[in-house]
Coordinates of C-alpha atoms (C1' of nucleotides) in Angstrom, one line a residue:
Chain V
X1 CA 24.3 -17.7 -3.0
X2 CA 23.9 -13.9 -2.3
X3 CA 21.0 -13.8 -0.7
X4 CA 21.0 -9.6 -1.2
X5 CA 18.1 -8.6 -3.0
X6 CA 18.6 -7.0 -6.2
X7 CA 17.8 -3.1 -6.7
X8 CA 18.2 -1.6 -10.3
X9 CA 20.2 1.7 -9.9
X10 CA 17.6 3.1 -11.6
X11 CA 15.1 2.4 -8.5
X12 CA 18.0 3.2 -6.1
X13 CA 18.5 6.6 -7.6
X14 CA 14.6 7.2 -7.6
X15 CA 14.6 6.5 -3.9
X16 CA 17.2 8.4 -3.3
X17 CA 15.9 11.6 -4.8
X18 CA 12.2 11.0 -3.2
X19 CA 14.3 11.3 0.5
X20 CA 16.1 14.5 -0.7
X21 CA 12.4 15.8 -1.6
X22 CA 11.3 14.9 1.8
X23 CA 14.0 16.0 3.2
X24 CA 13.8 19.1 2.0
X25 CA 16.7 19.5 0.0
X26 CA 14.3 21.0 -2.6
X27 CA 11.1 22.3 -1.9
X28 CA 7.7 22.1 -3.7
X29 CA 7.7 24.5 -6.6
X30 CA 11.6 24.5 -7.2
X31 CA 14.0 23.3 -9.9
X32 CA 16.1 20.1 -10.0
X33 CA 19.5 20.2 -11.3
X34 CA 18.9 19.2 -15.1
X35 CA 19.4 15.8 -16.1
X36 CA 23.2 15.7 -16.9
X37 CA 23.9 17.2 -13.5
X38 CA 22.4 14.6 -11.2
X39 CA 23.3 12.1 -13.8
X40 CA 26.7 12.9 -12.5
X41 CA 25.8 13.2 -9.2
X42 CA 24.6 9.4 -8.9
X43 CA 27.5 8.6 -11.4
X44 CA 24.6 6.7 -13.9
X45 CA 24.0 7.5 -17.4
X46 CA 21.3 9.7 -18.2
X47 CA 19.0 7.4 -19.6
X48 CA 19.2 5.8 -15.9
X49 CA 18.3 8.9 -13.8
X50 CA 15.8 9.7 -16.9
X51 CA 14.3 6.8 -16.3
X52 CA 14.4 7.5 -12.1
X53 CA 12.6 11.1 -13.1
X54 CA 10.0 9.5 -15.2
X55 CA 9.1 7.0 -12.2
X56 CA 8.5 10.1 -10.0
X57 CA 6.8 12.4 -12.2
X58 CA 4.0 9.3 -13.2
X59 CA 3.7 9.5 -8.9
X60 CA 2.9 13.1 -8.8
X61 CA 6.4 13.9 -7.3
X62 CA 8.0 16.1 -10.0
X63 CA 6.8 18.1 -12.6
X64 CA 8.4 18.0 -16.0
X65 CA 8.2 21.0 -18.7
X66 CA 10.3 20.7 -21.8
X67 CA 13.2 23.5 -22.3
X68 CA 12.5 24.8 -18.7
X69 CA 13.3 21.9 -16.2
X70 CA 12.1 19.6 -13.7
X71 CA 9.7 20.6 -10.7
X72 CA 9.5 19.3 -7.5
X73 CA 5.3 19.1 -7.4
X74 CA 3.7 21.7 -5.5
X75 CA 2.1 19.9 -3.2
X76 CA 1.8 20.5 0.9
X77 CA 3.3 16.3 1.4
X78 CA 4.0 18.0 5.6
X79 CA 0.2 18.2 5.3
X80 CA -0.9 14.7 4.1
X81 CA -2.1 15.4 0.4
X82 CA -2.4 12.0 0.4
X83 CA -5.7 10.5 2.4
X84 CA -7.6 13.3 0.9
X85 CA -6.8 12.6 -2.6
X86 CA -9.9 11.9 -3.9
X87 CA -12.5 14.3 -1.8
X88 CA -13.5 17.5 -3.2
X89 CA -16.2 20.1 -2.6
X90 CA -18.8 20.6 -5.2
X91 CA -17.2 23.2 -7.2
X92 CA -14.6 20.2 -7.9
X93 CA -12.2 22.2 -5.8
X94 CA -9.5 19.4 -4.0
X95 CA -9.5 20.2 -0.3
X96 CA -6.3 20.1 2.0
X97 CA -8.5 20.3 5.6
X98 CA -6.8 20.9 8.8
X99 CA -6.8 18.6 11.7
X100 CA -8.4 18.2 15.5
X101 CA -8.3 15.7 17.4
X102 CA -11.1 14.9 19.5
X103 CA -9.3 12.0 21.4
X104 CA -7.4 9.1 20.8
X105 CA -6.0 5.8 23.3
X106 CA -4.5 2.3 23.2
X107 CA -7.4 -0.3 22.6
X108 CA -7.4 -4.0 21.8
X109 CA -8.1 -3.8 18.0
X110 CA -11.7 -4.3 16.7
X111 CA -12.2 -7.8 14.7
X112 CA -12.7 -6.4 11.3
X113 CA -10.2 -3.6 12.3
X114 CA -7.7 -6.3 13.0
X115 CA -8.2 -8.5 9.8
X116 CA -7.2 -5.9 7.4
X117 CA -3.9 -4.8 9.6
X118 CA -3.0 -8.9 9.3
X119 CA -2.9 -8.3 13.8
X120 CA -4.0 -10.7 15.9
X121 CA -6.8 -11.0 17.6
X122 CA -6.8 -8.4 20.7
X123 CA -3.6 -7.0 19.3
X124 CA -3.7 -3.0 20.9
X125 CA -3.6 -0.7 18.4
X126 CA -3.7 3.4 18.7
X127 CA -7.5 4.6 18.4
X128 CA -7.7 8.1 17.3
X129 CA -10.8 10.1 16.5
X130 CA -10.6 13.2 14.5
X131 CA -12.1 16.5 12.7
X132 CA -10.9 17.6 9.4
X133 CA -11.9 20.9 8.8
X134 CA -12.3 23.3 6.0
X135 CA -9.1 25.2 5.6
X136 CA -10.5 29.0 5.4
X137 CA -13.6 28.2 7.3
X138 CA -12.6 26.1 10.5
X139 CA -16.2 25.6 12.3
X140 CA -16.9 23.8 9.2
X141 CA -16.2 20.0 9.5
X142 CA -15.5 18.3 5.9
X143 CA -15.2 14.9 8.3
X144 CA -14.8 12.7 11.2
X145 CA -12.3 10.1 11.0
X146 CA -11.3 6.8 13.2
X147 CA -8.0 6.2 13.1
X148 CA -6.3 2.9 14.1
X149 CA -2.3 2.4 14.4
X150 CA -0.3 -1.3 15.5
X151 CA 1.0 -0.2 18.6
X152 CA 3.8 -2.5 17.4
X153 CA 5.3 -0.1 15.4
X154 CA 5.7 2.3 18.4
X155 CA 9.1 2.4 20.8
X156 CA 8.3 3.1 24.2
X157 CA 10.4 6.0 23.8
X158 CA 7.8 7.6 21.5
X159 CA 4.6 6.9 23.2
X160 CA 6.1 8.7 26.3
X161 CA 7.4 11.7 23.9
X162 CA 3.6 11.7 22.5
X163 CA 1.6 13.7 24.8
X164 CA -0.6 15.0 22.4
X165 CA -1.6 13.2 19.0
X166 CA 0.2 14.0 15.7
X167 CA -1.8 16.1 13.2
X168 CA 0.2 15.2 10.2
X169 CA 0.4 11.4 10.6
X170 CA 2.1 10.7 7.4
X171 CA 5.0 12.9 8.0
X172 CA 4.6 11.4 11.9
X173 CA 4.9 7.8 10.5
X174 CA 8.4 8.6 8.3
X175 CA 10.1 10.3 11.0
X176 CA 9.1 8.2 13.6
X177 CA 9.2 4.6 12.3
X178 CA 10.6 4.8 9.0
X179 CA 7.4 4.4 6.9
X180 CA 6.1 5.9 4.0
X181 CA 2.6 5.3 2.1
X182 CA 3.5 3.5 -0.5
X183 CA -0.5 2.6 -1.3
X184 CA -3.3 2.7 -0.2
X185 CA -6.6 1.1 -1.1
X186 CA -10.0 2.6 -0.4
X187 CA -13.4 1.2 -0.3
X188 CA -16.5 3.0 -0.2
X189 CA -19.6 2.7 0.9
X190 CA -22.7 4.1 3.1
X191 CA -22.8 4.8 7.2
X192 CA -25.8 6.7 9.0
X193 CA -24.7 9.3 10.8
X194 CA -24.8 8.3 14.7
X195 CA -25.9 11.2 17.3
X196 CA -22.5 12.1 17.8
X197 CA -21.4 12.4 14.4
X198 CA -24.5 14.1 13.1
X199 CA -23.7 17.0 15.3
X200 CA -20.0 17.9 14.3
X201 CA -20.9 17.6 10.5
X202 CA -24.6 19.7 11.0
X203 CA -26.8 16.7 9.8
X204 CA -29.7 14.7 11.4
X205 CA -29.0 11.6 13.1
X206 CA -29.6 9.0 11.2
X207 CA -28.3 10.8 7.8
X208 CA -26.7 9.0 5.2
X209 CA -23.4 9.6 4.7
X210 CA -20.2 9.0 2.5
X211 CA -18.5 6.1 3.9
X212 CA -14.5 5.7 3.3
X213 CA -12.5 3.3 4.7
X214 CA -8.9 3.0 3.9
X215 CA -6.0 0.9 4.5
X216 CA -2.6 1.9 3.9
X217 CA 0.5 -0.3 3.1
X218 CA 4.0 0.5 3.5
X219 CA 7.0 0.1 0.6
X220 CA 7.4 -3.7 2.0
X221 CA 3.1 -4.1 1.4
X222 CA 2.6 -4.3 5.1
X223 CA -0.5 -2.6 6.1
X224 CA 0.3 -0.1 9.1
X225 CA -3.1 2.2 9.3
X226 CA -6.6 1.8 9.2
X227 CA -8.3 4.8 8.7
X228 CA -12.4 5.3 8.4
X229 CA -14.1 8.5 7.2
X230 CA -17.5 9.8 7.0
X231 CA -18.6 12.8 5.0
X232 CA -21.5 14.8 4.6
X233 CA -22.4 13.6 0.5
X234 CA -24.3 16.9 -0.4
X235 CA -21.2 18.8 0.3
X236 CA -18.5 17.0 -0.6
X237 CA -17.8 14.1 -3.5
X238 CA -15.5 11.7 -4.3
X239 CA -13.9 11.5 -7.4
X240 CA -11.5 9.0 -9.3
X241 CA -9.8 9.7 -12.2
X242 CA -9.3 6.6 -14.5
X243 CA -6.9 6.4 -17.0
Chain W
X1 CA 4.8 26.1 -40.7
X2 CA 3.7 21.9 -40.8
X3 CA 0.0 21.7 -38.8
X4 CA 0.6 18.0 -38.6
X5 CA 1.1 17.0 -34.6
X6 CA 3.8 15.9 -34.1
X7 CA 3.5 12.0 -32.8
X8 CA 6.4 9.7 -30.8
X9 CA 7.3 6.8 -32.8
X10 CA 6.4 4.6 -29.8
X11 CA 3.2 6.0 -29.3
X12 CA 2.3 5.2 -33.3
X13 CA 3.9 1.5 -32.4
X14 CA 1.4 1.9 -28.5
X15 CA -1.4 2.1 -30.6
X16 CA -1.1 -0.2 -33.4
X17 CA -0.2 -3.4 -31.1
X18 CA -3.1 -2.1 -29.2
X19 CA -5.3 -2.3 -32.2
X20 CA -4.0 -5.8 -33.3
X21 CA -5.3 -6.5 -29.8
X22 CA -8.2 -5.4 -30.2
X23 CA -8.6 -6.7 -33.9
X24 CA -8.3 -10.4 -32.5
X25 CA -4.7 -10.9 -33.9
X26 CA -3.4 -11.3 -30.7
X27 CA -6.3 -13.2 -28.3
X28 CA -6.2 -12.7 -24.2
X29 CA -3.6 -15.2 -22.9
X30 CA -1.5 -15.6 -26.2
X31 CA 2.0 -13.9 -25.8
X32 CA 3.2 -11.6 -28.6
X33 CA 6.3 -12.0 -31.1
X34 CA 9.5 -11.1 -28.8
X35 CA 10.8 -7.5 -29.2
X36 CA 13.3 -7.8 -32.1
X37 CA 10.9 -9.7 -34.5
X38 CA 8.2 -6.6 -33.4
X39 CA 11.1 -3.9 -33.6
X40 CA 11.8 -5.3 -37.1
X41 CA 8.3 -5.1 -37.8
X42 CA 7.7 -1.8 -37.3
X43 CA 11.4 -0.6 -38.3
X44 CA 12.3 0.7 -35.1
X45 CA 15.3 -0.1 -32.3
X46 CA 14.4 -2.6 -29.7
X47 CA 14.1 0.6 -27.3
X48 CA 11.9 2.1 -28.9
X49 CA 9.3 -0.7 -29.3
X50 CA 10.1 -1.5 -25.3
X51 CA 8.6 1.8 -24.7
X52 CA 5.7 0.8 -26.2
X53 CA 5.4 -2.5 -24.4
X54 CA 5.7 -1.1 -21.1
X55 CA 3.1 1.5 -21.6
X56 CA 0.7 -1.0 -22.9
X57 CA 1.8 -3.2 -20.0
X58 CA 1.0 -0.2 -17.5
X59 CA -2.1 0.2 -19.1
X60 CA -2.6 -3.7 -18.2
X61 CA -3.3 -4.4 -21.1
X62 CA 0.0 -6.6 -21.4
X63 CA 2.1 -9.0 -19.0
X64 CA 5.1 -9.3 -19.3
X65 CA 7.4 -12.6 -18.0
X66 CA 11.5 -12.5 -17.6
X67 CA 12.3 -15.3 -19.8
X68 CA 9.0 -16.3 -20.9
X69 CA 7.8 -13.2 -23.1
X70 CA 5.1 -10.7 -23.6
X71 CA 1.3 -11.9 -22.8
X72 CA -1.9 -10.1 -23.9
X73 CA -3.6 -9.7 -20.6
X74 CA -6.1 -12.0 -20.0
X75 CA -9.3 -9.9 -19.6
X76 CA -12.5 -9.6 -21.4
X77 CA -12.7 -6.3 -23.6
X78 CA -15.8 -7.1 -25.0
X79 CA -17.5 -7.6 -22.2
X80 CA -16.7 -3.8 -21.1
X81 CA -14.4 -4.4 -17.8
X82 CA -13.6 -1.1 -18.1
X83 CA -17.3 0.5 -16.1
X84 CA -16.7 -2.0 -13.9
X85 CA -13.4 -2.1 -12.6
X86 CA -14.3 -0.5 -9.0
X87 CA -17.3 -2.2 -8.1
X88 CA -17.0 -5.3 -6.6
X89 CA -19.1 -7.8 -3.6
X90 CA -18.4 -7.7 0.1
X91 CA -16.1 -11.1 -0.7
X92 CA -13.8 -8.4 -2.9
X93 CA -15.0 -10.2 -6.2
X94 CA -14.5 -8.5 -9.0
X95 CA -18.1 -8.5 -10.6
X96 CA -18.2 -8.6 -14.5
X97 CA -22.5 -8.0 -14.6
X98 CA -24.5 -8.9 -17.5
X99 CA -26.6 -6.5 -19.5
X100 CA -30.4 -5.6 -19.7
X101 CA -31.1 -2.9 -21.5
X102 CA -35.2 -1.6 -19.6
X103 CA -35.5 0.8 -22.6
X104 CA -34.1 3.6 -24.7
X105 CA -35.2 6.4 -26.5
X106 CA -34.1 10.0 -27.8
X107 CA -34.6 12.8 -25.8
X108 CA -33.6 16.5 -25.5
X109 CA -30.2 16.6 -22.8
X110 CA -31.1 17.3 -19.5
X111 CA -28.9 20.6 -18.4
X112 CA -26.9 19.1 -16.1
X113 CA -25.6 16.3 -18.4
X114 CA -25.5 19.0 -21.1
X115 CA -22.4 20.7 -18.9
X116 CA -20.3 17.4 -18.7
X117 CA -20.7 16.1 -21.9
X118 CA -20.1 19.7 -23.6
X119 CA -23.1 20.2 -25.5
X120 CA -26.0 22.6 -26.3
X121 CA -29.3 23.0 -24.4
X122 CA -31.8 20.8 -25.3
X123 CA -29.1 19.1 -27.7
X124 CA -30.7 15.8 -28.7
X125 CA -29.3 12.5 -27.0
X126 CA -30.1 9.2 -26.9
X127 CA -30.9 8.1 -23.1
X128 CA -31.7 4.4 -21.9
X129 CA -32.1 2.4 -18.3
X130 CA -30.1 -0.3 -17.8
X131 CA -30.4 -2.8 -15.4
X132 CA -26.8 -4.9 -15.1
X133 CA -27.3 -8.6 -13.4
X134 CA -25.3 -11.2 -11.4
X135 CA -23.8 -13.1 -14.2
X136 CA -24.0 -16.2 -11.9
X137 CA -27.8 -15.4 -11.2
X138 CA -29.4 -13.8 -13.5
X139 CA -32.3 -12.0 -11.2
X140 CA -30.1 -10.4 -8.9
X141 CA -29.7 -6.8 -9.9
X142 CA -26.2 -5.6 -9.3
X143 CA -27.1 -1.7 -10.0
X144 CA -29.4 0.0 -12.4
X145 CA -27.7 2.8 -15.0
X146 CA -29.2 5.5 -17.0
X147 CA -26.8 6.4 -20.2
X148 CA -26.7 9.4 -21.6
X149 CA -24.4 9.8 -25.8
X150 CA -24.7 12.8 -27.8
X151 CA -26.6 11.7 -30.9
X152 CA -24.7 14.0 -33.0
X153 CA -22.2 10.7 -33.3
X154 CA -24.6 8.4 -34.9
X155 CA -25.1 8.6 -38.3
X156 CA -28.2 8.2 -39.4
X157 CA -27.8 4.9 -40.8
X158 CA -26.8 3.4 -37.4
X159 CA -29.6 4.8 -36.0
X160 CA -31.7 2.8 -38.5
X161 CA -29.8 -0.6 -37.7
X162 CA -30.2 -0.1 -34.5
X163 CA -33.3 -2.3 -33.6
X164 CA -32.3 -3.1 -30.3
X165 CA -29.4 -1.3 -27.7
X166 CA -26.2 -2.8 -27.6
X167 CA -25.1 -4.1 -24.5
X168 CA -21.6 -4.1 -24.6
X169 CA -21.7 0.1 -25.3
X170 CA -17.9 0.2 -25.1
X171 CA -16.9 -2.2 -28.2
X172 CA -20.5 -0.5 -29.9
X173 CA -18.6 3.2 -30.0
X174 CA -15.7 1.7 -31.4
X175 CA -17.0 -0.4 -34.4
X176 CA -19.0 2.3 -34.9
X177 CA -18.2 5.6 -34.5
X178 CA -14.4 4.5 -33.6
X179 CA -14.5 6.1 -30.1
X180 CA -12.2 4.0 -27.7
X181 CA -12.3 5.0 -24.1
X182 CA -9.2 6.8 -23.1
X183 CA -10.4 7.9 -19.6
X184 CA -12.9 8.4 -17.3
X185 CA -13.8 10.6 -14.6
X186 CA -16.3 9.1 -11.7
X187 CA -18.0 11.0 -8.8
X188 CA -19.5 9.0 -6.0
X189 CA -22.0 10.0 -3.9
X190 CA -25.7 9.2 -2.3
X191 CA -29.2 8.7 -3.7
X192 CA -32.1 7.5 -2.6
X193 CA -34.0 4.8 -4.1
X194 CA -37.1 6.0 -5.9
X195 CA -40.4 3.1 -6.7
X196 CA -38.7 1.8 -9.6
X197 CA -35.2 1.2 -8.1
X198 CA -36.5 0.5 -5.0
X199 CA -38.1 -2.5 -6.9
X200 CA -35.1 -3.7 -8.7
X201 CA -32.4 -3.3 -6.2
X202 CA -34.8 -5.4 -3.6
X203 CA -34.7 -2.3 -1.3
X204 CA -37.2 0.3 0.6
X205 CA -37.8 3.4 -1.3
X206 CA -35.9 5.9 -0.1
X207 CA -33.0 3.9 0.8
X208 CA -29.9 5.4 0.4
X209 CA -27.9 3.9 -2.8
X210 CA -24.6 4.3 -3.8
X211 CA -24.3 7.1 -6.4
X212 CA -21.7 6.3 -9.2
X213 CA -21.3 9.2 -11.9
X214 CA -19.2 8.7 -15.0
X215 CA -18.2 10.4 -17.7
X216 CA -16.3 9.0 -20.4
X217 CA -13.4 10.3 -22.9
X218 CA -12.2 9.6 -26.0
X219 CA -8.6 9.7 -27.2
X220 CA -9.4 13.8 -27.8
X221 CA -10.2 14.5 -24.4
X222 CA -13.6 14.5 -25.6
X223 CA -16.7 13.9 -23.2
X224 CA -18.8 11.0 -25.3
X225 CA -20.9 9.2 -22.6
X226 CA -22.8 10.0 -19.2
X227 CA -23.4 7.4 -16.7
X228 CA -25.1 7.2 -13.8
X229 CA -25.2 4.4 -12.0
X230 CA -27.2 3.2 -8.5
X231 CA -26.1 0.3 -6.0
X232 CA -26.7 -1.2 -3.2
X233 CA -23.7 -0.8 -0.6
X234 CA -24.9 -3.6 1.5
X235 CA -24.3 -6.1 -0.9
X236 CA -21.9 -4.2 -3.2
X237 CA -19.1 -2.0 -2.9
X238 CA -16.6 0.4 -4.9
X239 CA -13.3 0.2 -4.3
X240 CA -10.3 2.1 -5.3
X241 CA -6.2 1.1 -5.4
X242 CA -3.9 4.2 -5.3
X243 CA -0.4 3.8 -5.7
Chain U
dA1 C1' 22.5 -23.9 -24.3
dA2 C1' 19.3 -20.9 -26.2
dG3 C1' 15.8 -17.5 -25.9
dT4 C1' 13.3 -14.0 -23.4
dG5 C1' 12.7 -9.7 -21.0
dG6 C1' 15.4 -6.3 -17.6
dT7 C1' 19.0 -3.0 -16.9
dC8 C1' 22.5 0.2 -18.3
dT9 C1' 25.3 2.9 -21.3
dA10 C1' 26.8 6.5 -24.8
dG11 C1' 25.6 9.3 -28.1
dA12 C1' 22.7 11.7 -31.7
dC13 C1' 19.2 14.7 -32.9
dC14 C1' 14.6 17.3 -32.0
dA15 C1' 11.3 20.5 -29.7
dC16 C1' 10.6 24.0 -26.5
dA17 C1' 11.8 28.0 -23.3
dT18 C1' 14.8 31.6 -22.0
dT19 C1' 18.4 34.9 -22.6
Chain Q
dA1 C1' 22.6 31.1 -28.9
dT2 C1' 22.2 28.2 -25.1
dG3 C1' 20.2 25.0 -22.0
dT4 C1' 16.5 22.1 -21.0
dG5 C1' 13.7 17.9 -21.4
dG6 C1' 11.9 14.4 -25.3
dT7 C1' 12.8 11.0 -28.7
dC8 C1' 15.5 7.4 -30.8
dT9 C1' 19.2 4.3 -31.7
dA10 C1' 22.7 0.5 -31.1
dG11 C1' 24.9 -2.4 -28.4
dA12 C1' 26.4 -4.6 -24.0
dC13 C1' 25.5 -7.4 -20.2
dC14 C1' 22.4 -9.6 -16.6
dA15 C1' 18.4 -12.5 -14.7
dC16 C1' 15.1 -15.8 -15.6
dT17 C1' 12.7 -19.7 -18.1
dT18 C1' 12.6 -23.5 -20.9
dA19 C1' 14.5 -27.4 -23.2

DNA sequence: AAGTGGTCTAGACCACATT
DNA sequence: ATGTGGTCTAGACCACTTA
């Protein structure tokens, strides 16, 4: 028995093409060689890489315009589009906030924490908490996040190399360990704003706010981050598009 | 010049399985002819009918089983899934809530409903408060909605059968005015509990409730329906996949 | 062994954008 | 006129399920 798992090419090319993306053989807002070409390239039929393209344009990756091309999306991925998805201001406008990190250490893992990373109990994990802050207006906080990472995942080699905390985490977690949000799931719900909190987002202790916790999973469905979020709901919304 | 649109054969063969569906032909849990006898059917190539499938199948709306064949998914359209598909208890249930409709009337739009659902000042619409209920037990009050539908899409001979509200809006619009939800847009964010929901949700007033705002689209693109819904995040909870 | 969906190919023609 | 992606076909072979 062969106990390799099958990959369809198909799934091999689309892989293939996402790591060229990211690694920046073609930047956001620029052409793909048409169809035929990569076709060639990969040495599939075209109906194979089509179906490779297709995969990444439904993800948001490419852009596809008939008689013109195919786009790589123009999207900032070095700035993780990704966790703020779904948060917008209340002109509907997406927001791509910057980063500051207020602190961050190893800790035993909370309980609940620990449960939705499947760690055990204890288990140290990375504790970071952050600021993300309005792009053109950086005294303005959009949120405070918790972060919490399996030390696992770490080689000694890179806690020593970390002396200060990575602002783009996503592009942090491919380079360092190999692993790429393949999805996420988010539940939200309400938190009151503690003293420490109500002062960086310029509300009164005690405020309700916007609740958002998130897990992420990698390509294999592992969960490797635990993130929790809590915005200010009179300035900013969350918003899901079903379809 | 031909003013027709022009339509993808699989997208004409998407949407009459999908109406067979819905017709009853096909019940959840029964598994559909395999895709030669369909392709024959409709007098297109086995491609071109598997193009079909999988969209329907992306839409979940199918399963499909190496081997075994093509199921209709196994979920409840007439009981509107659809509004529901995010909210679920602190166990991750998935809650399917029955229906009490508190009352309904017609009233001029209220302006900022007016702007989402496209239509004139003072348009007239036809408004009700919903409560929706624990289908296990029947007093606890998962969230209460108000609903907002142009009334230009009644005609006034539903308006006269219509003695009491329908609860199950979605398969209402489309026996009757042949509106099938396409998408939907939410926006979550906080409220506080005034007397009346206070009462019903079994909170304080002036509790801080989970805000839910949806608006609803037809195949067009078309805004038809406003909803606003109210729960309490300590027993209930929305949750989102992203992939 | 027979039947189903899953993958892959090769080629035709259409619709749209650019030159 | 040319090049791009979009649609559609026909047929081959593979992987999985059932009998």
């Amino acid at each position: 028995m062969n106990p390799v798992r099958f990959k369809p090419l198909y799934q091999q090319v689309e892989e293939s093409i996402l790591e060229r993306i990211y690694a920046g053989e073609w930047p956001p807002g620029t052409f793909l060689p048409n169809e035929f070409a990569l076709a060639d390239q990969y040495g599939v039929s075209q109906g194979t890489l089509r179906k490779a393209l297709e995969a990444l344009t439904s993800a948001k990756h490419l852009v596809r315009f008939q008689g013109k091309g195919t786009q790589v999306a123009d999207i900032d991925h070095e700035n993780s589009i990704f966790p703020f998805y779904h948060i917008c201001d209340m002109e509907n406008k997406r927001l791509f906030p910057t980063t500051q990190t207020l602190h961050y250490e190893s800790i035993p893992c909370p309980e609940e924490v620990a449960i939705l990373l499947n760690l055990k109990k204890q288990e140290e994990v990375i504790y970071a908490k952050r600021l993300r802050l309005l792009e053109e207006k950086s005294d303005e906080v959009v949120l405070v996040e918790d972060i919490y990472i399996p030390k696992k995942f770490f080689s000694k080699e890179e806690l020593q190399k970390m002396t200060v905390f990575p602002d783009r985490l996503y592009a942090y977690y491919m380079t360092s360990f190999g692993k790429r949000v393949n999805s996420a799931v988010e539940e939200l719900s309400i938190a009151f704003a503690d003293k420490e909190e109500a002062k960086y987002l310029n509300v009164k202790e005690g405020q309700a706010l916007l609740l958002i916790n998130r897990t992420s999973y990698d390509a294999d469905n592992e969960a490797f981050e635990f993130r929790r979020s809590k915005i200010n709901p009179h300035k900013y919304k969350y918003k899901v598009t079903i379809d």
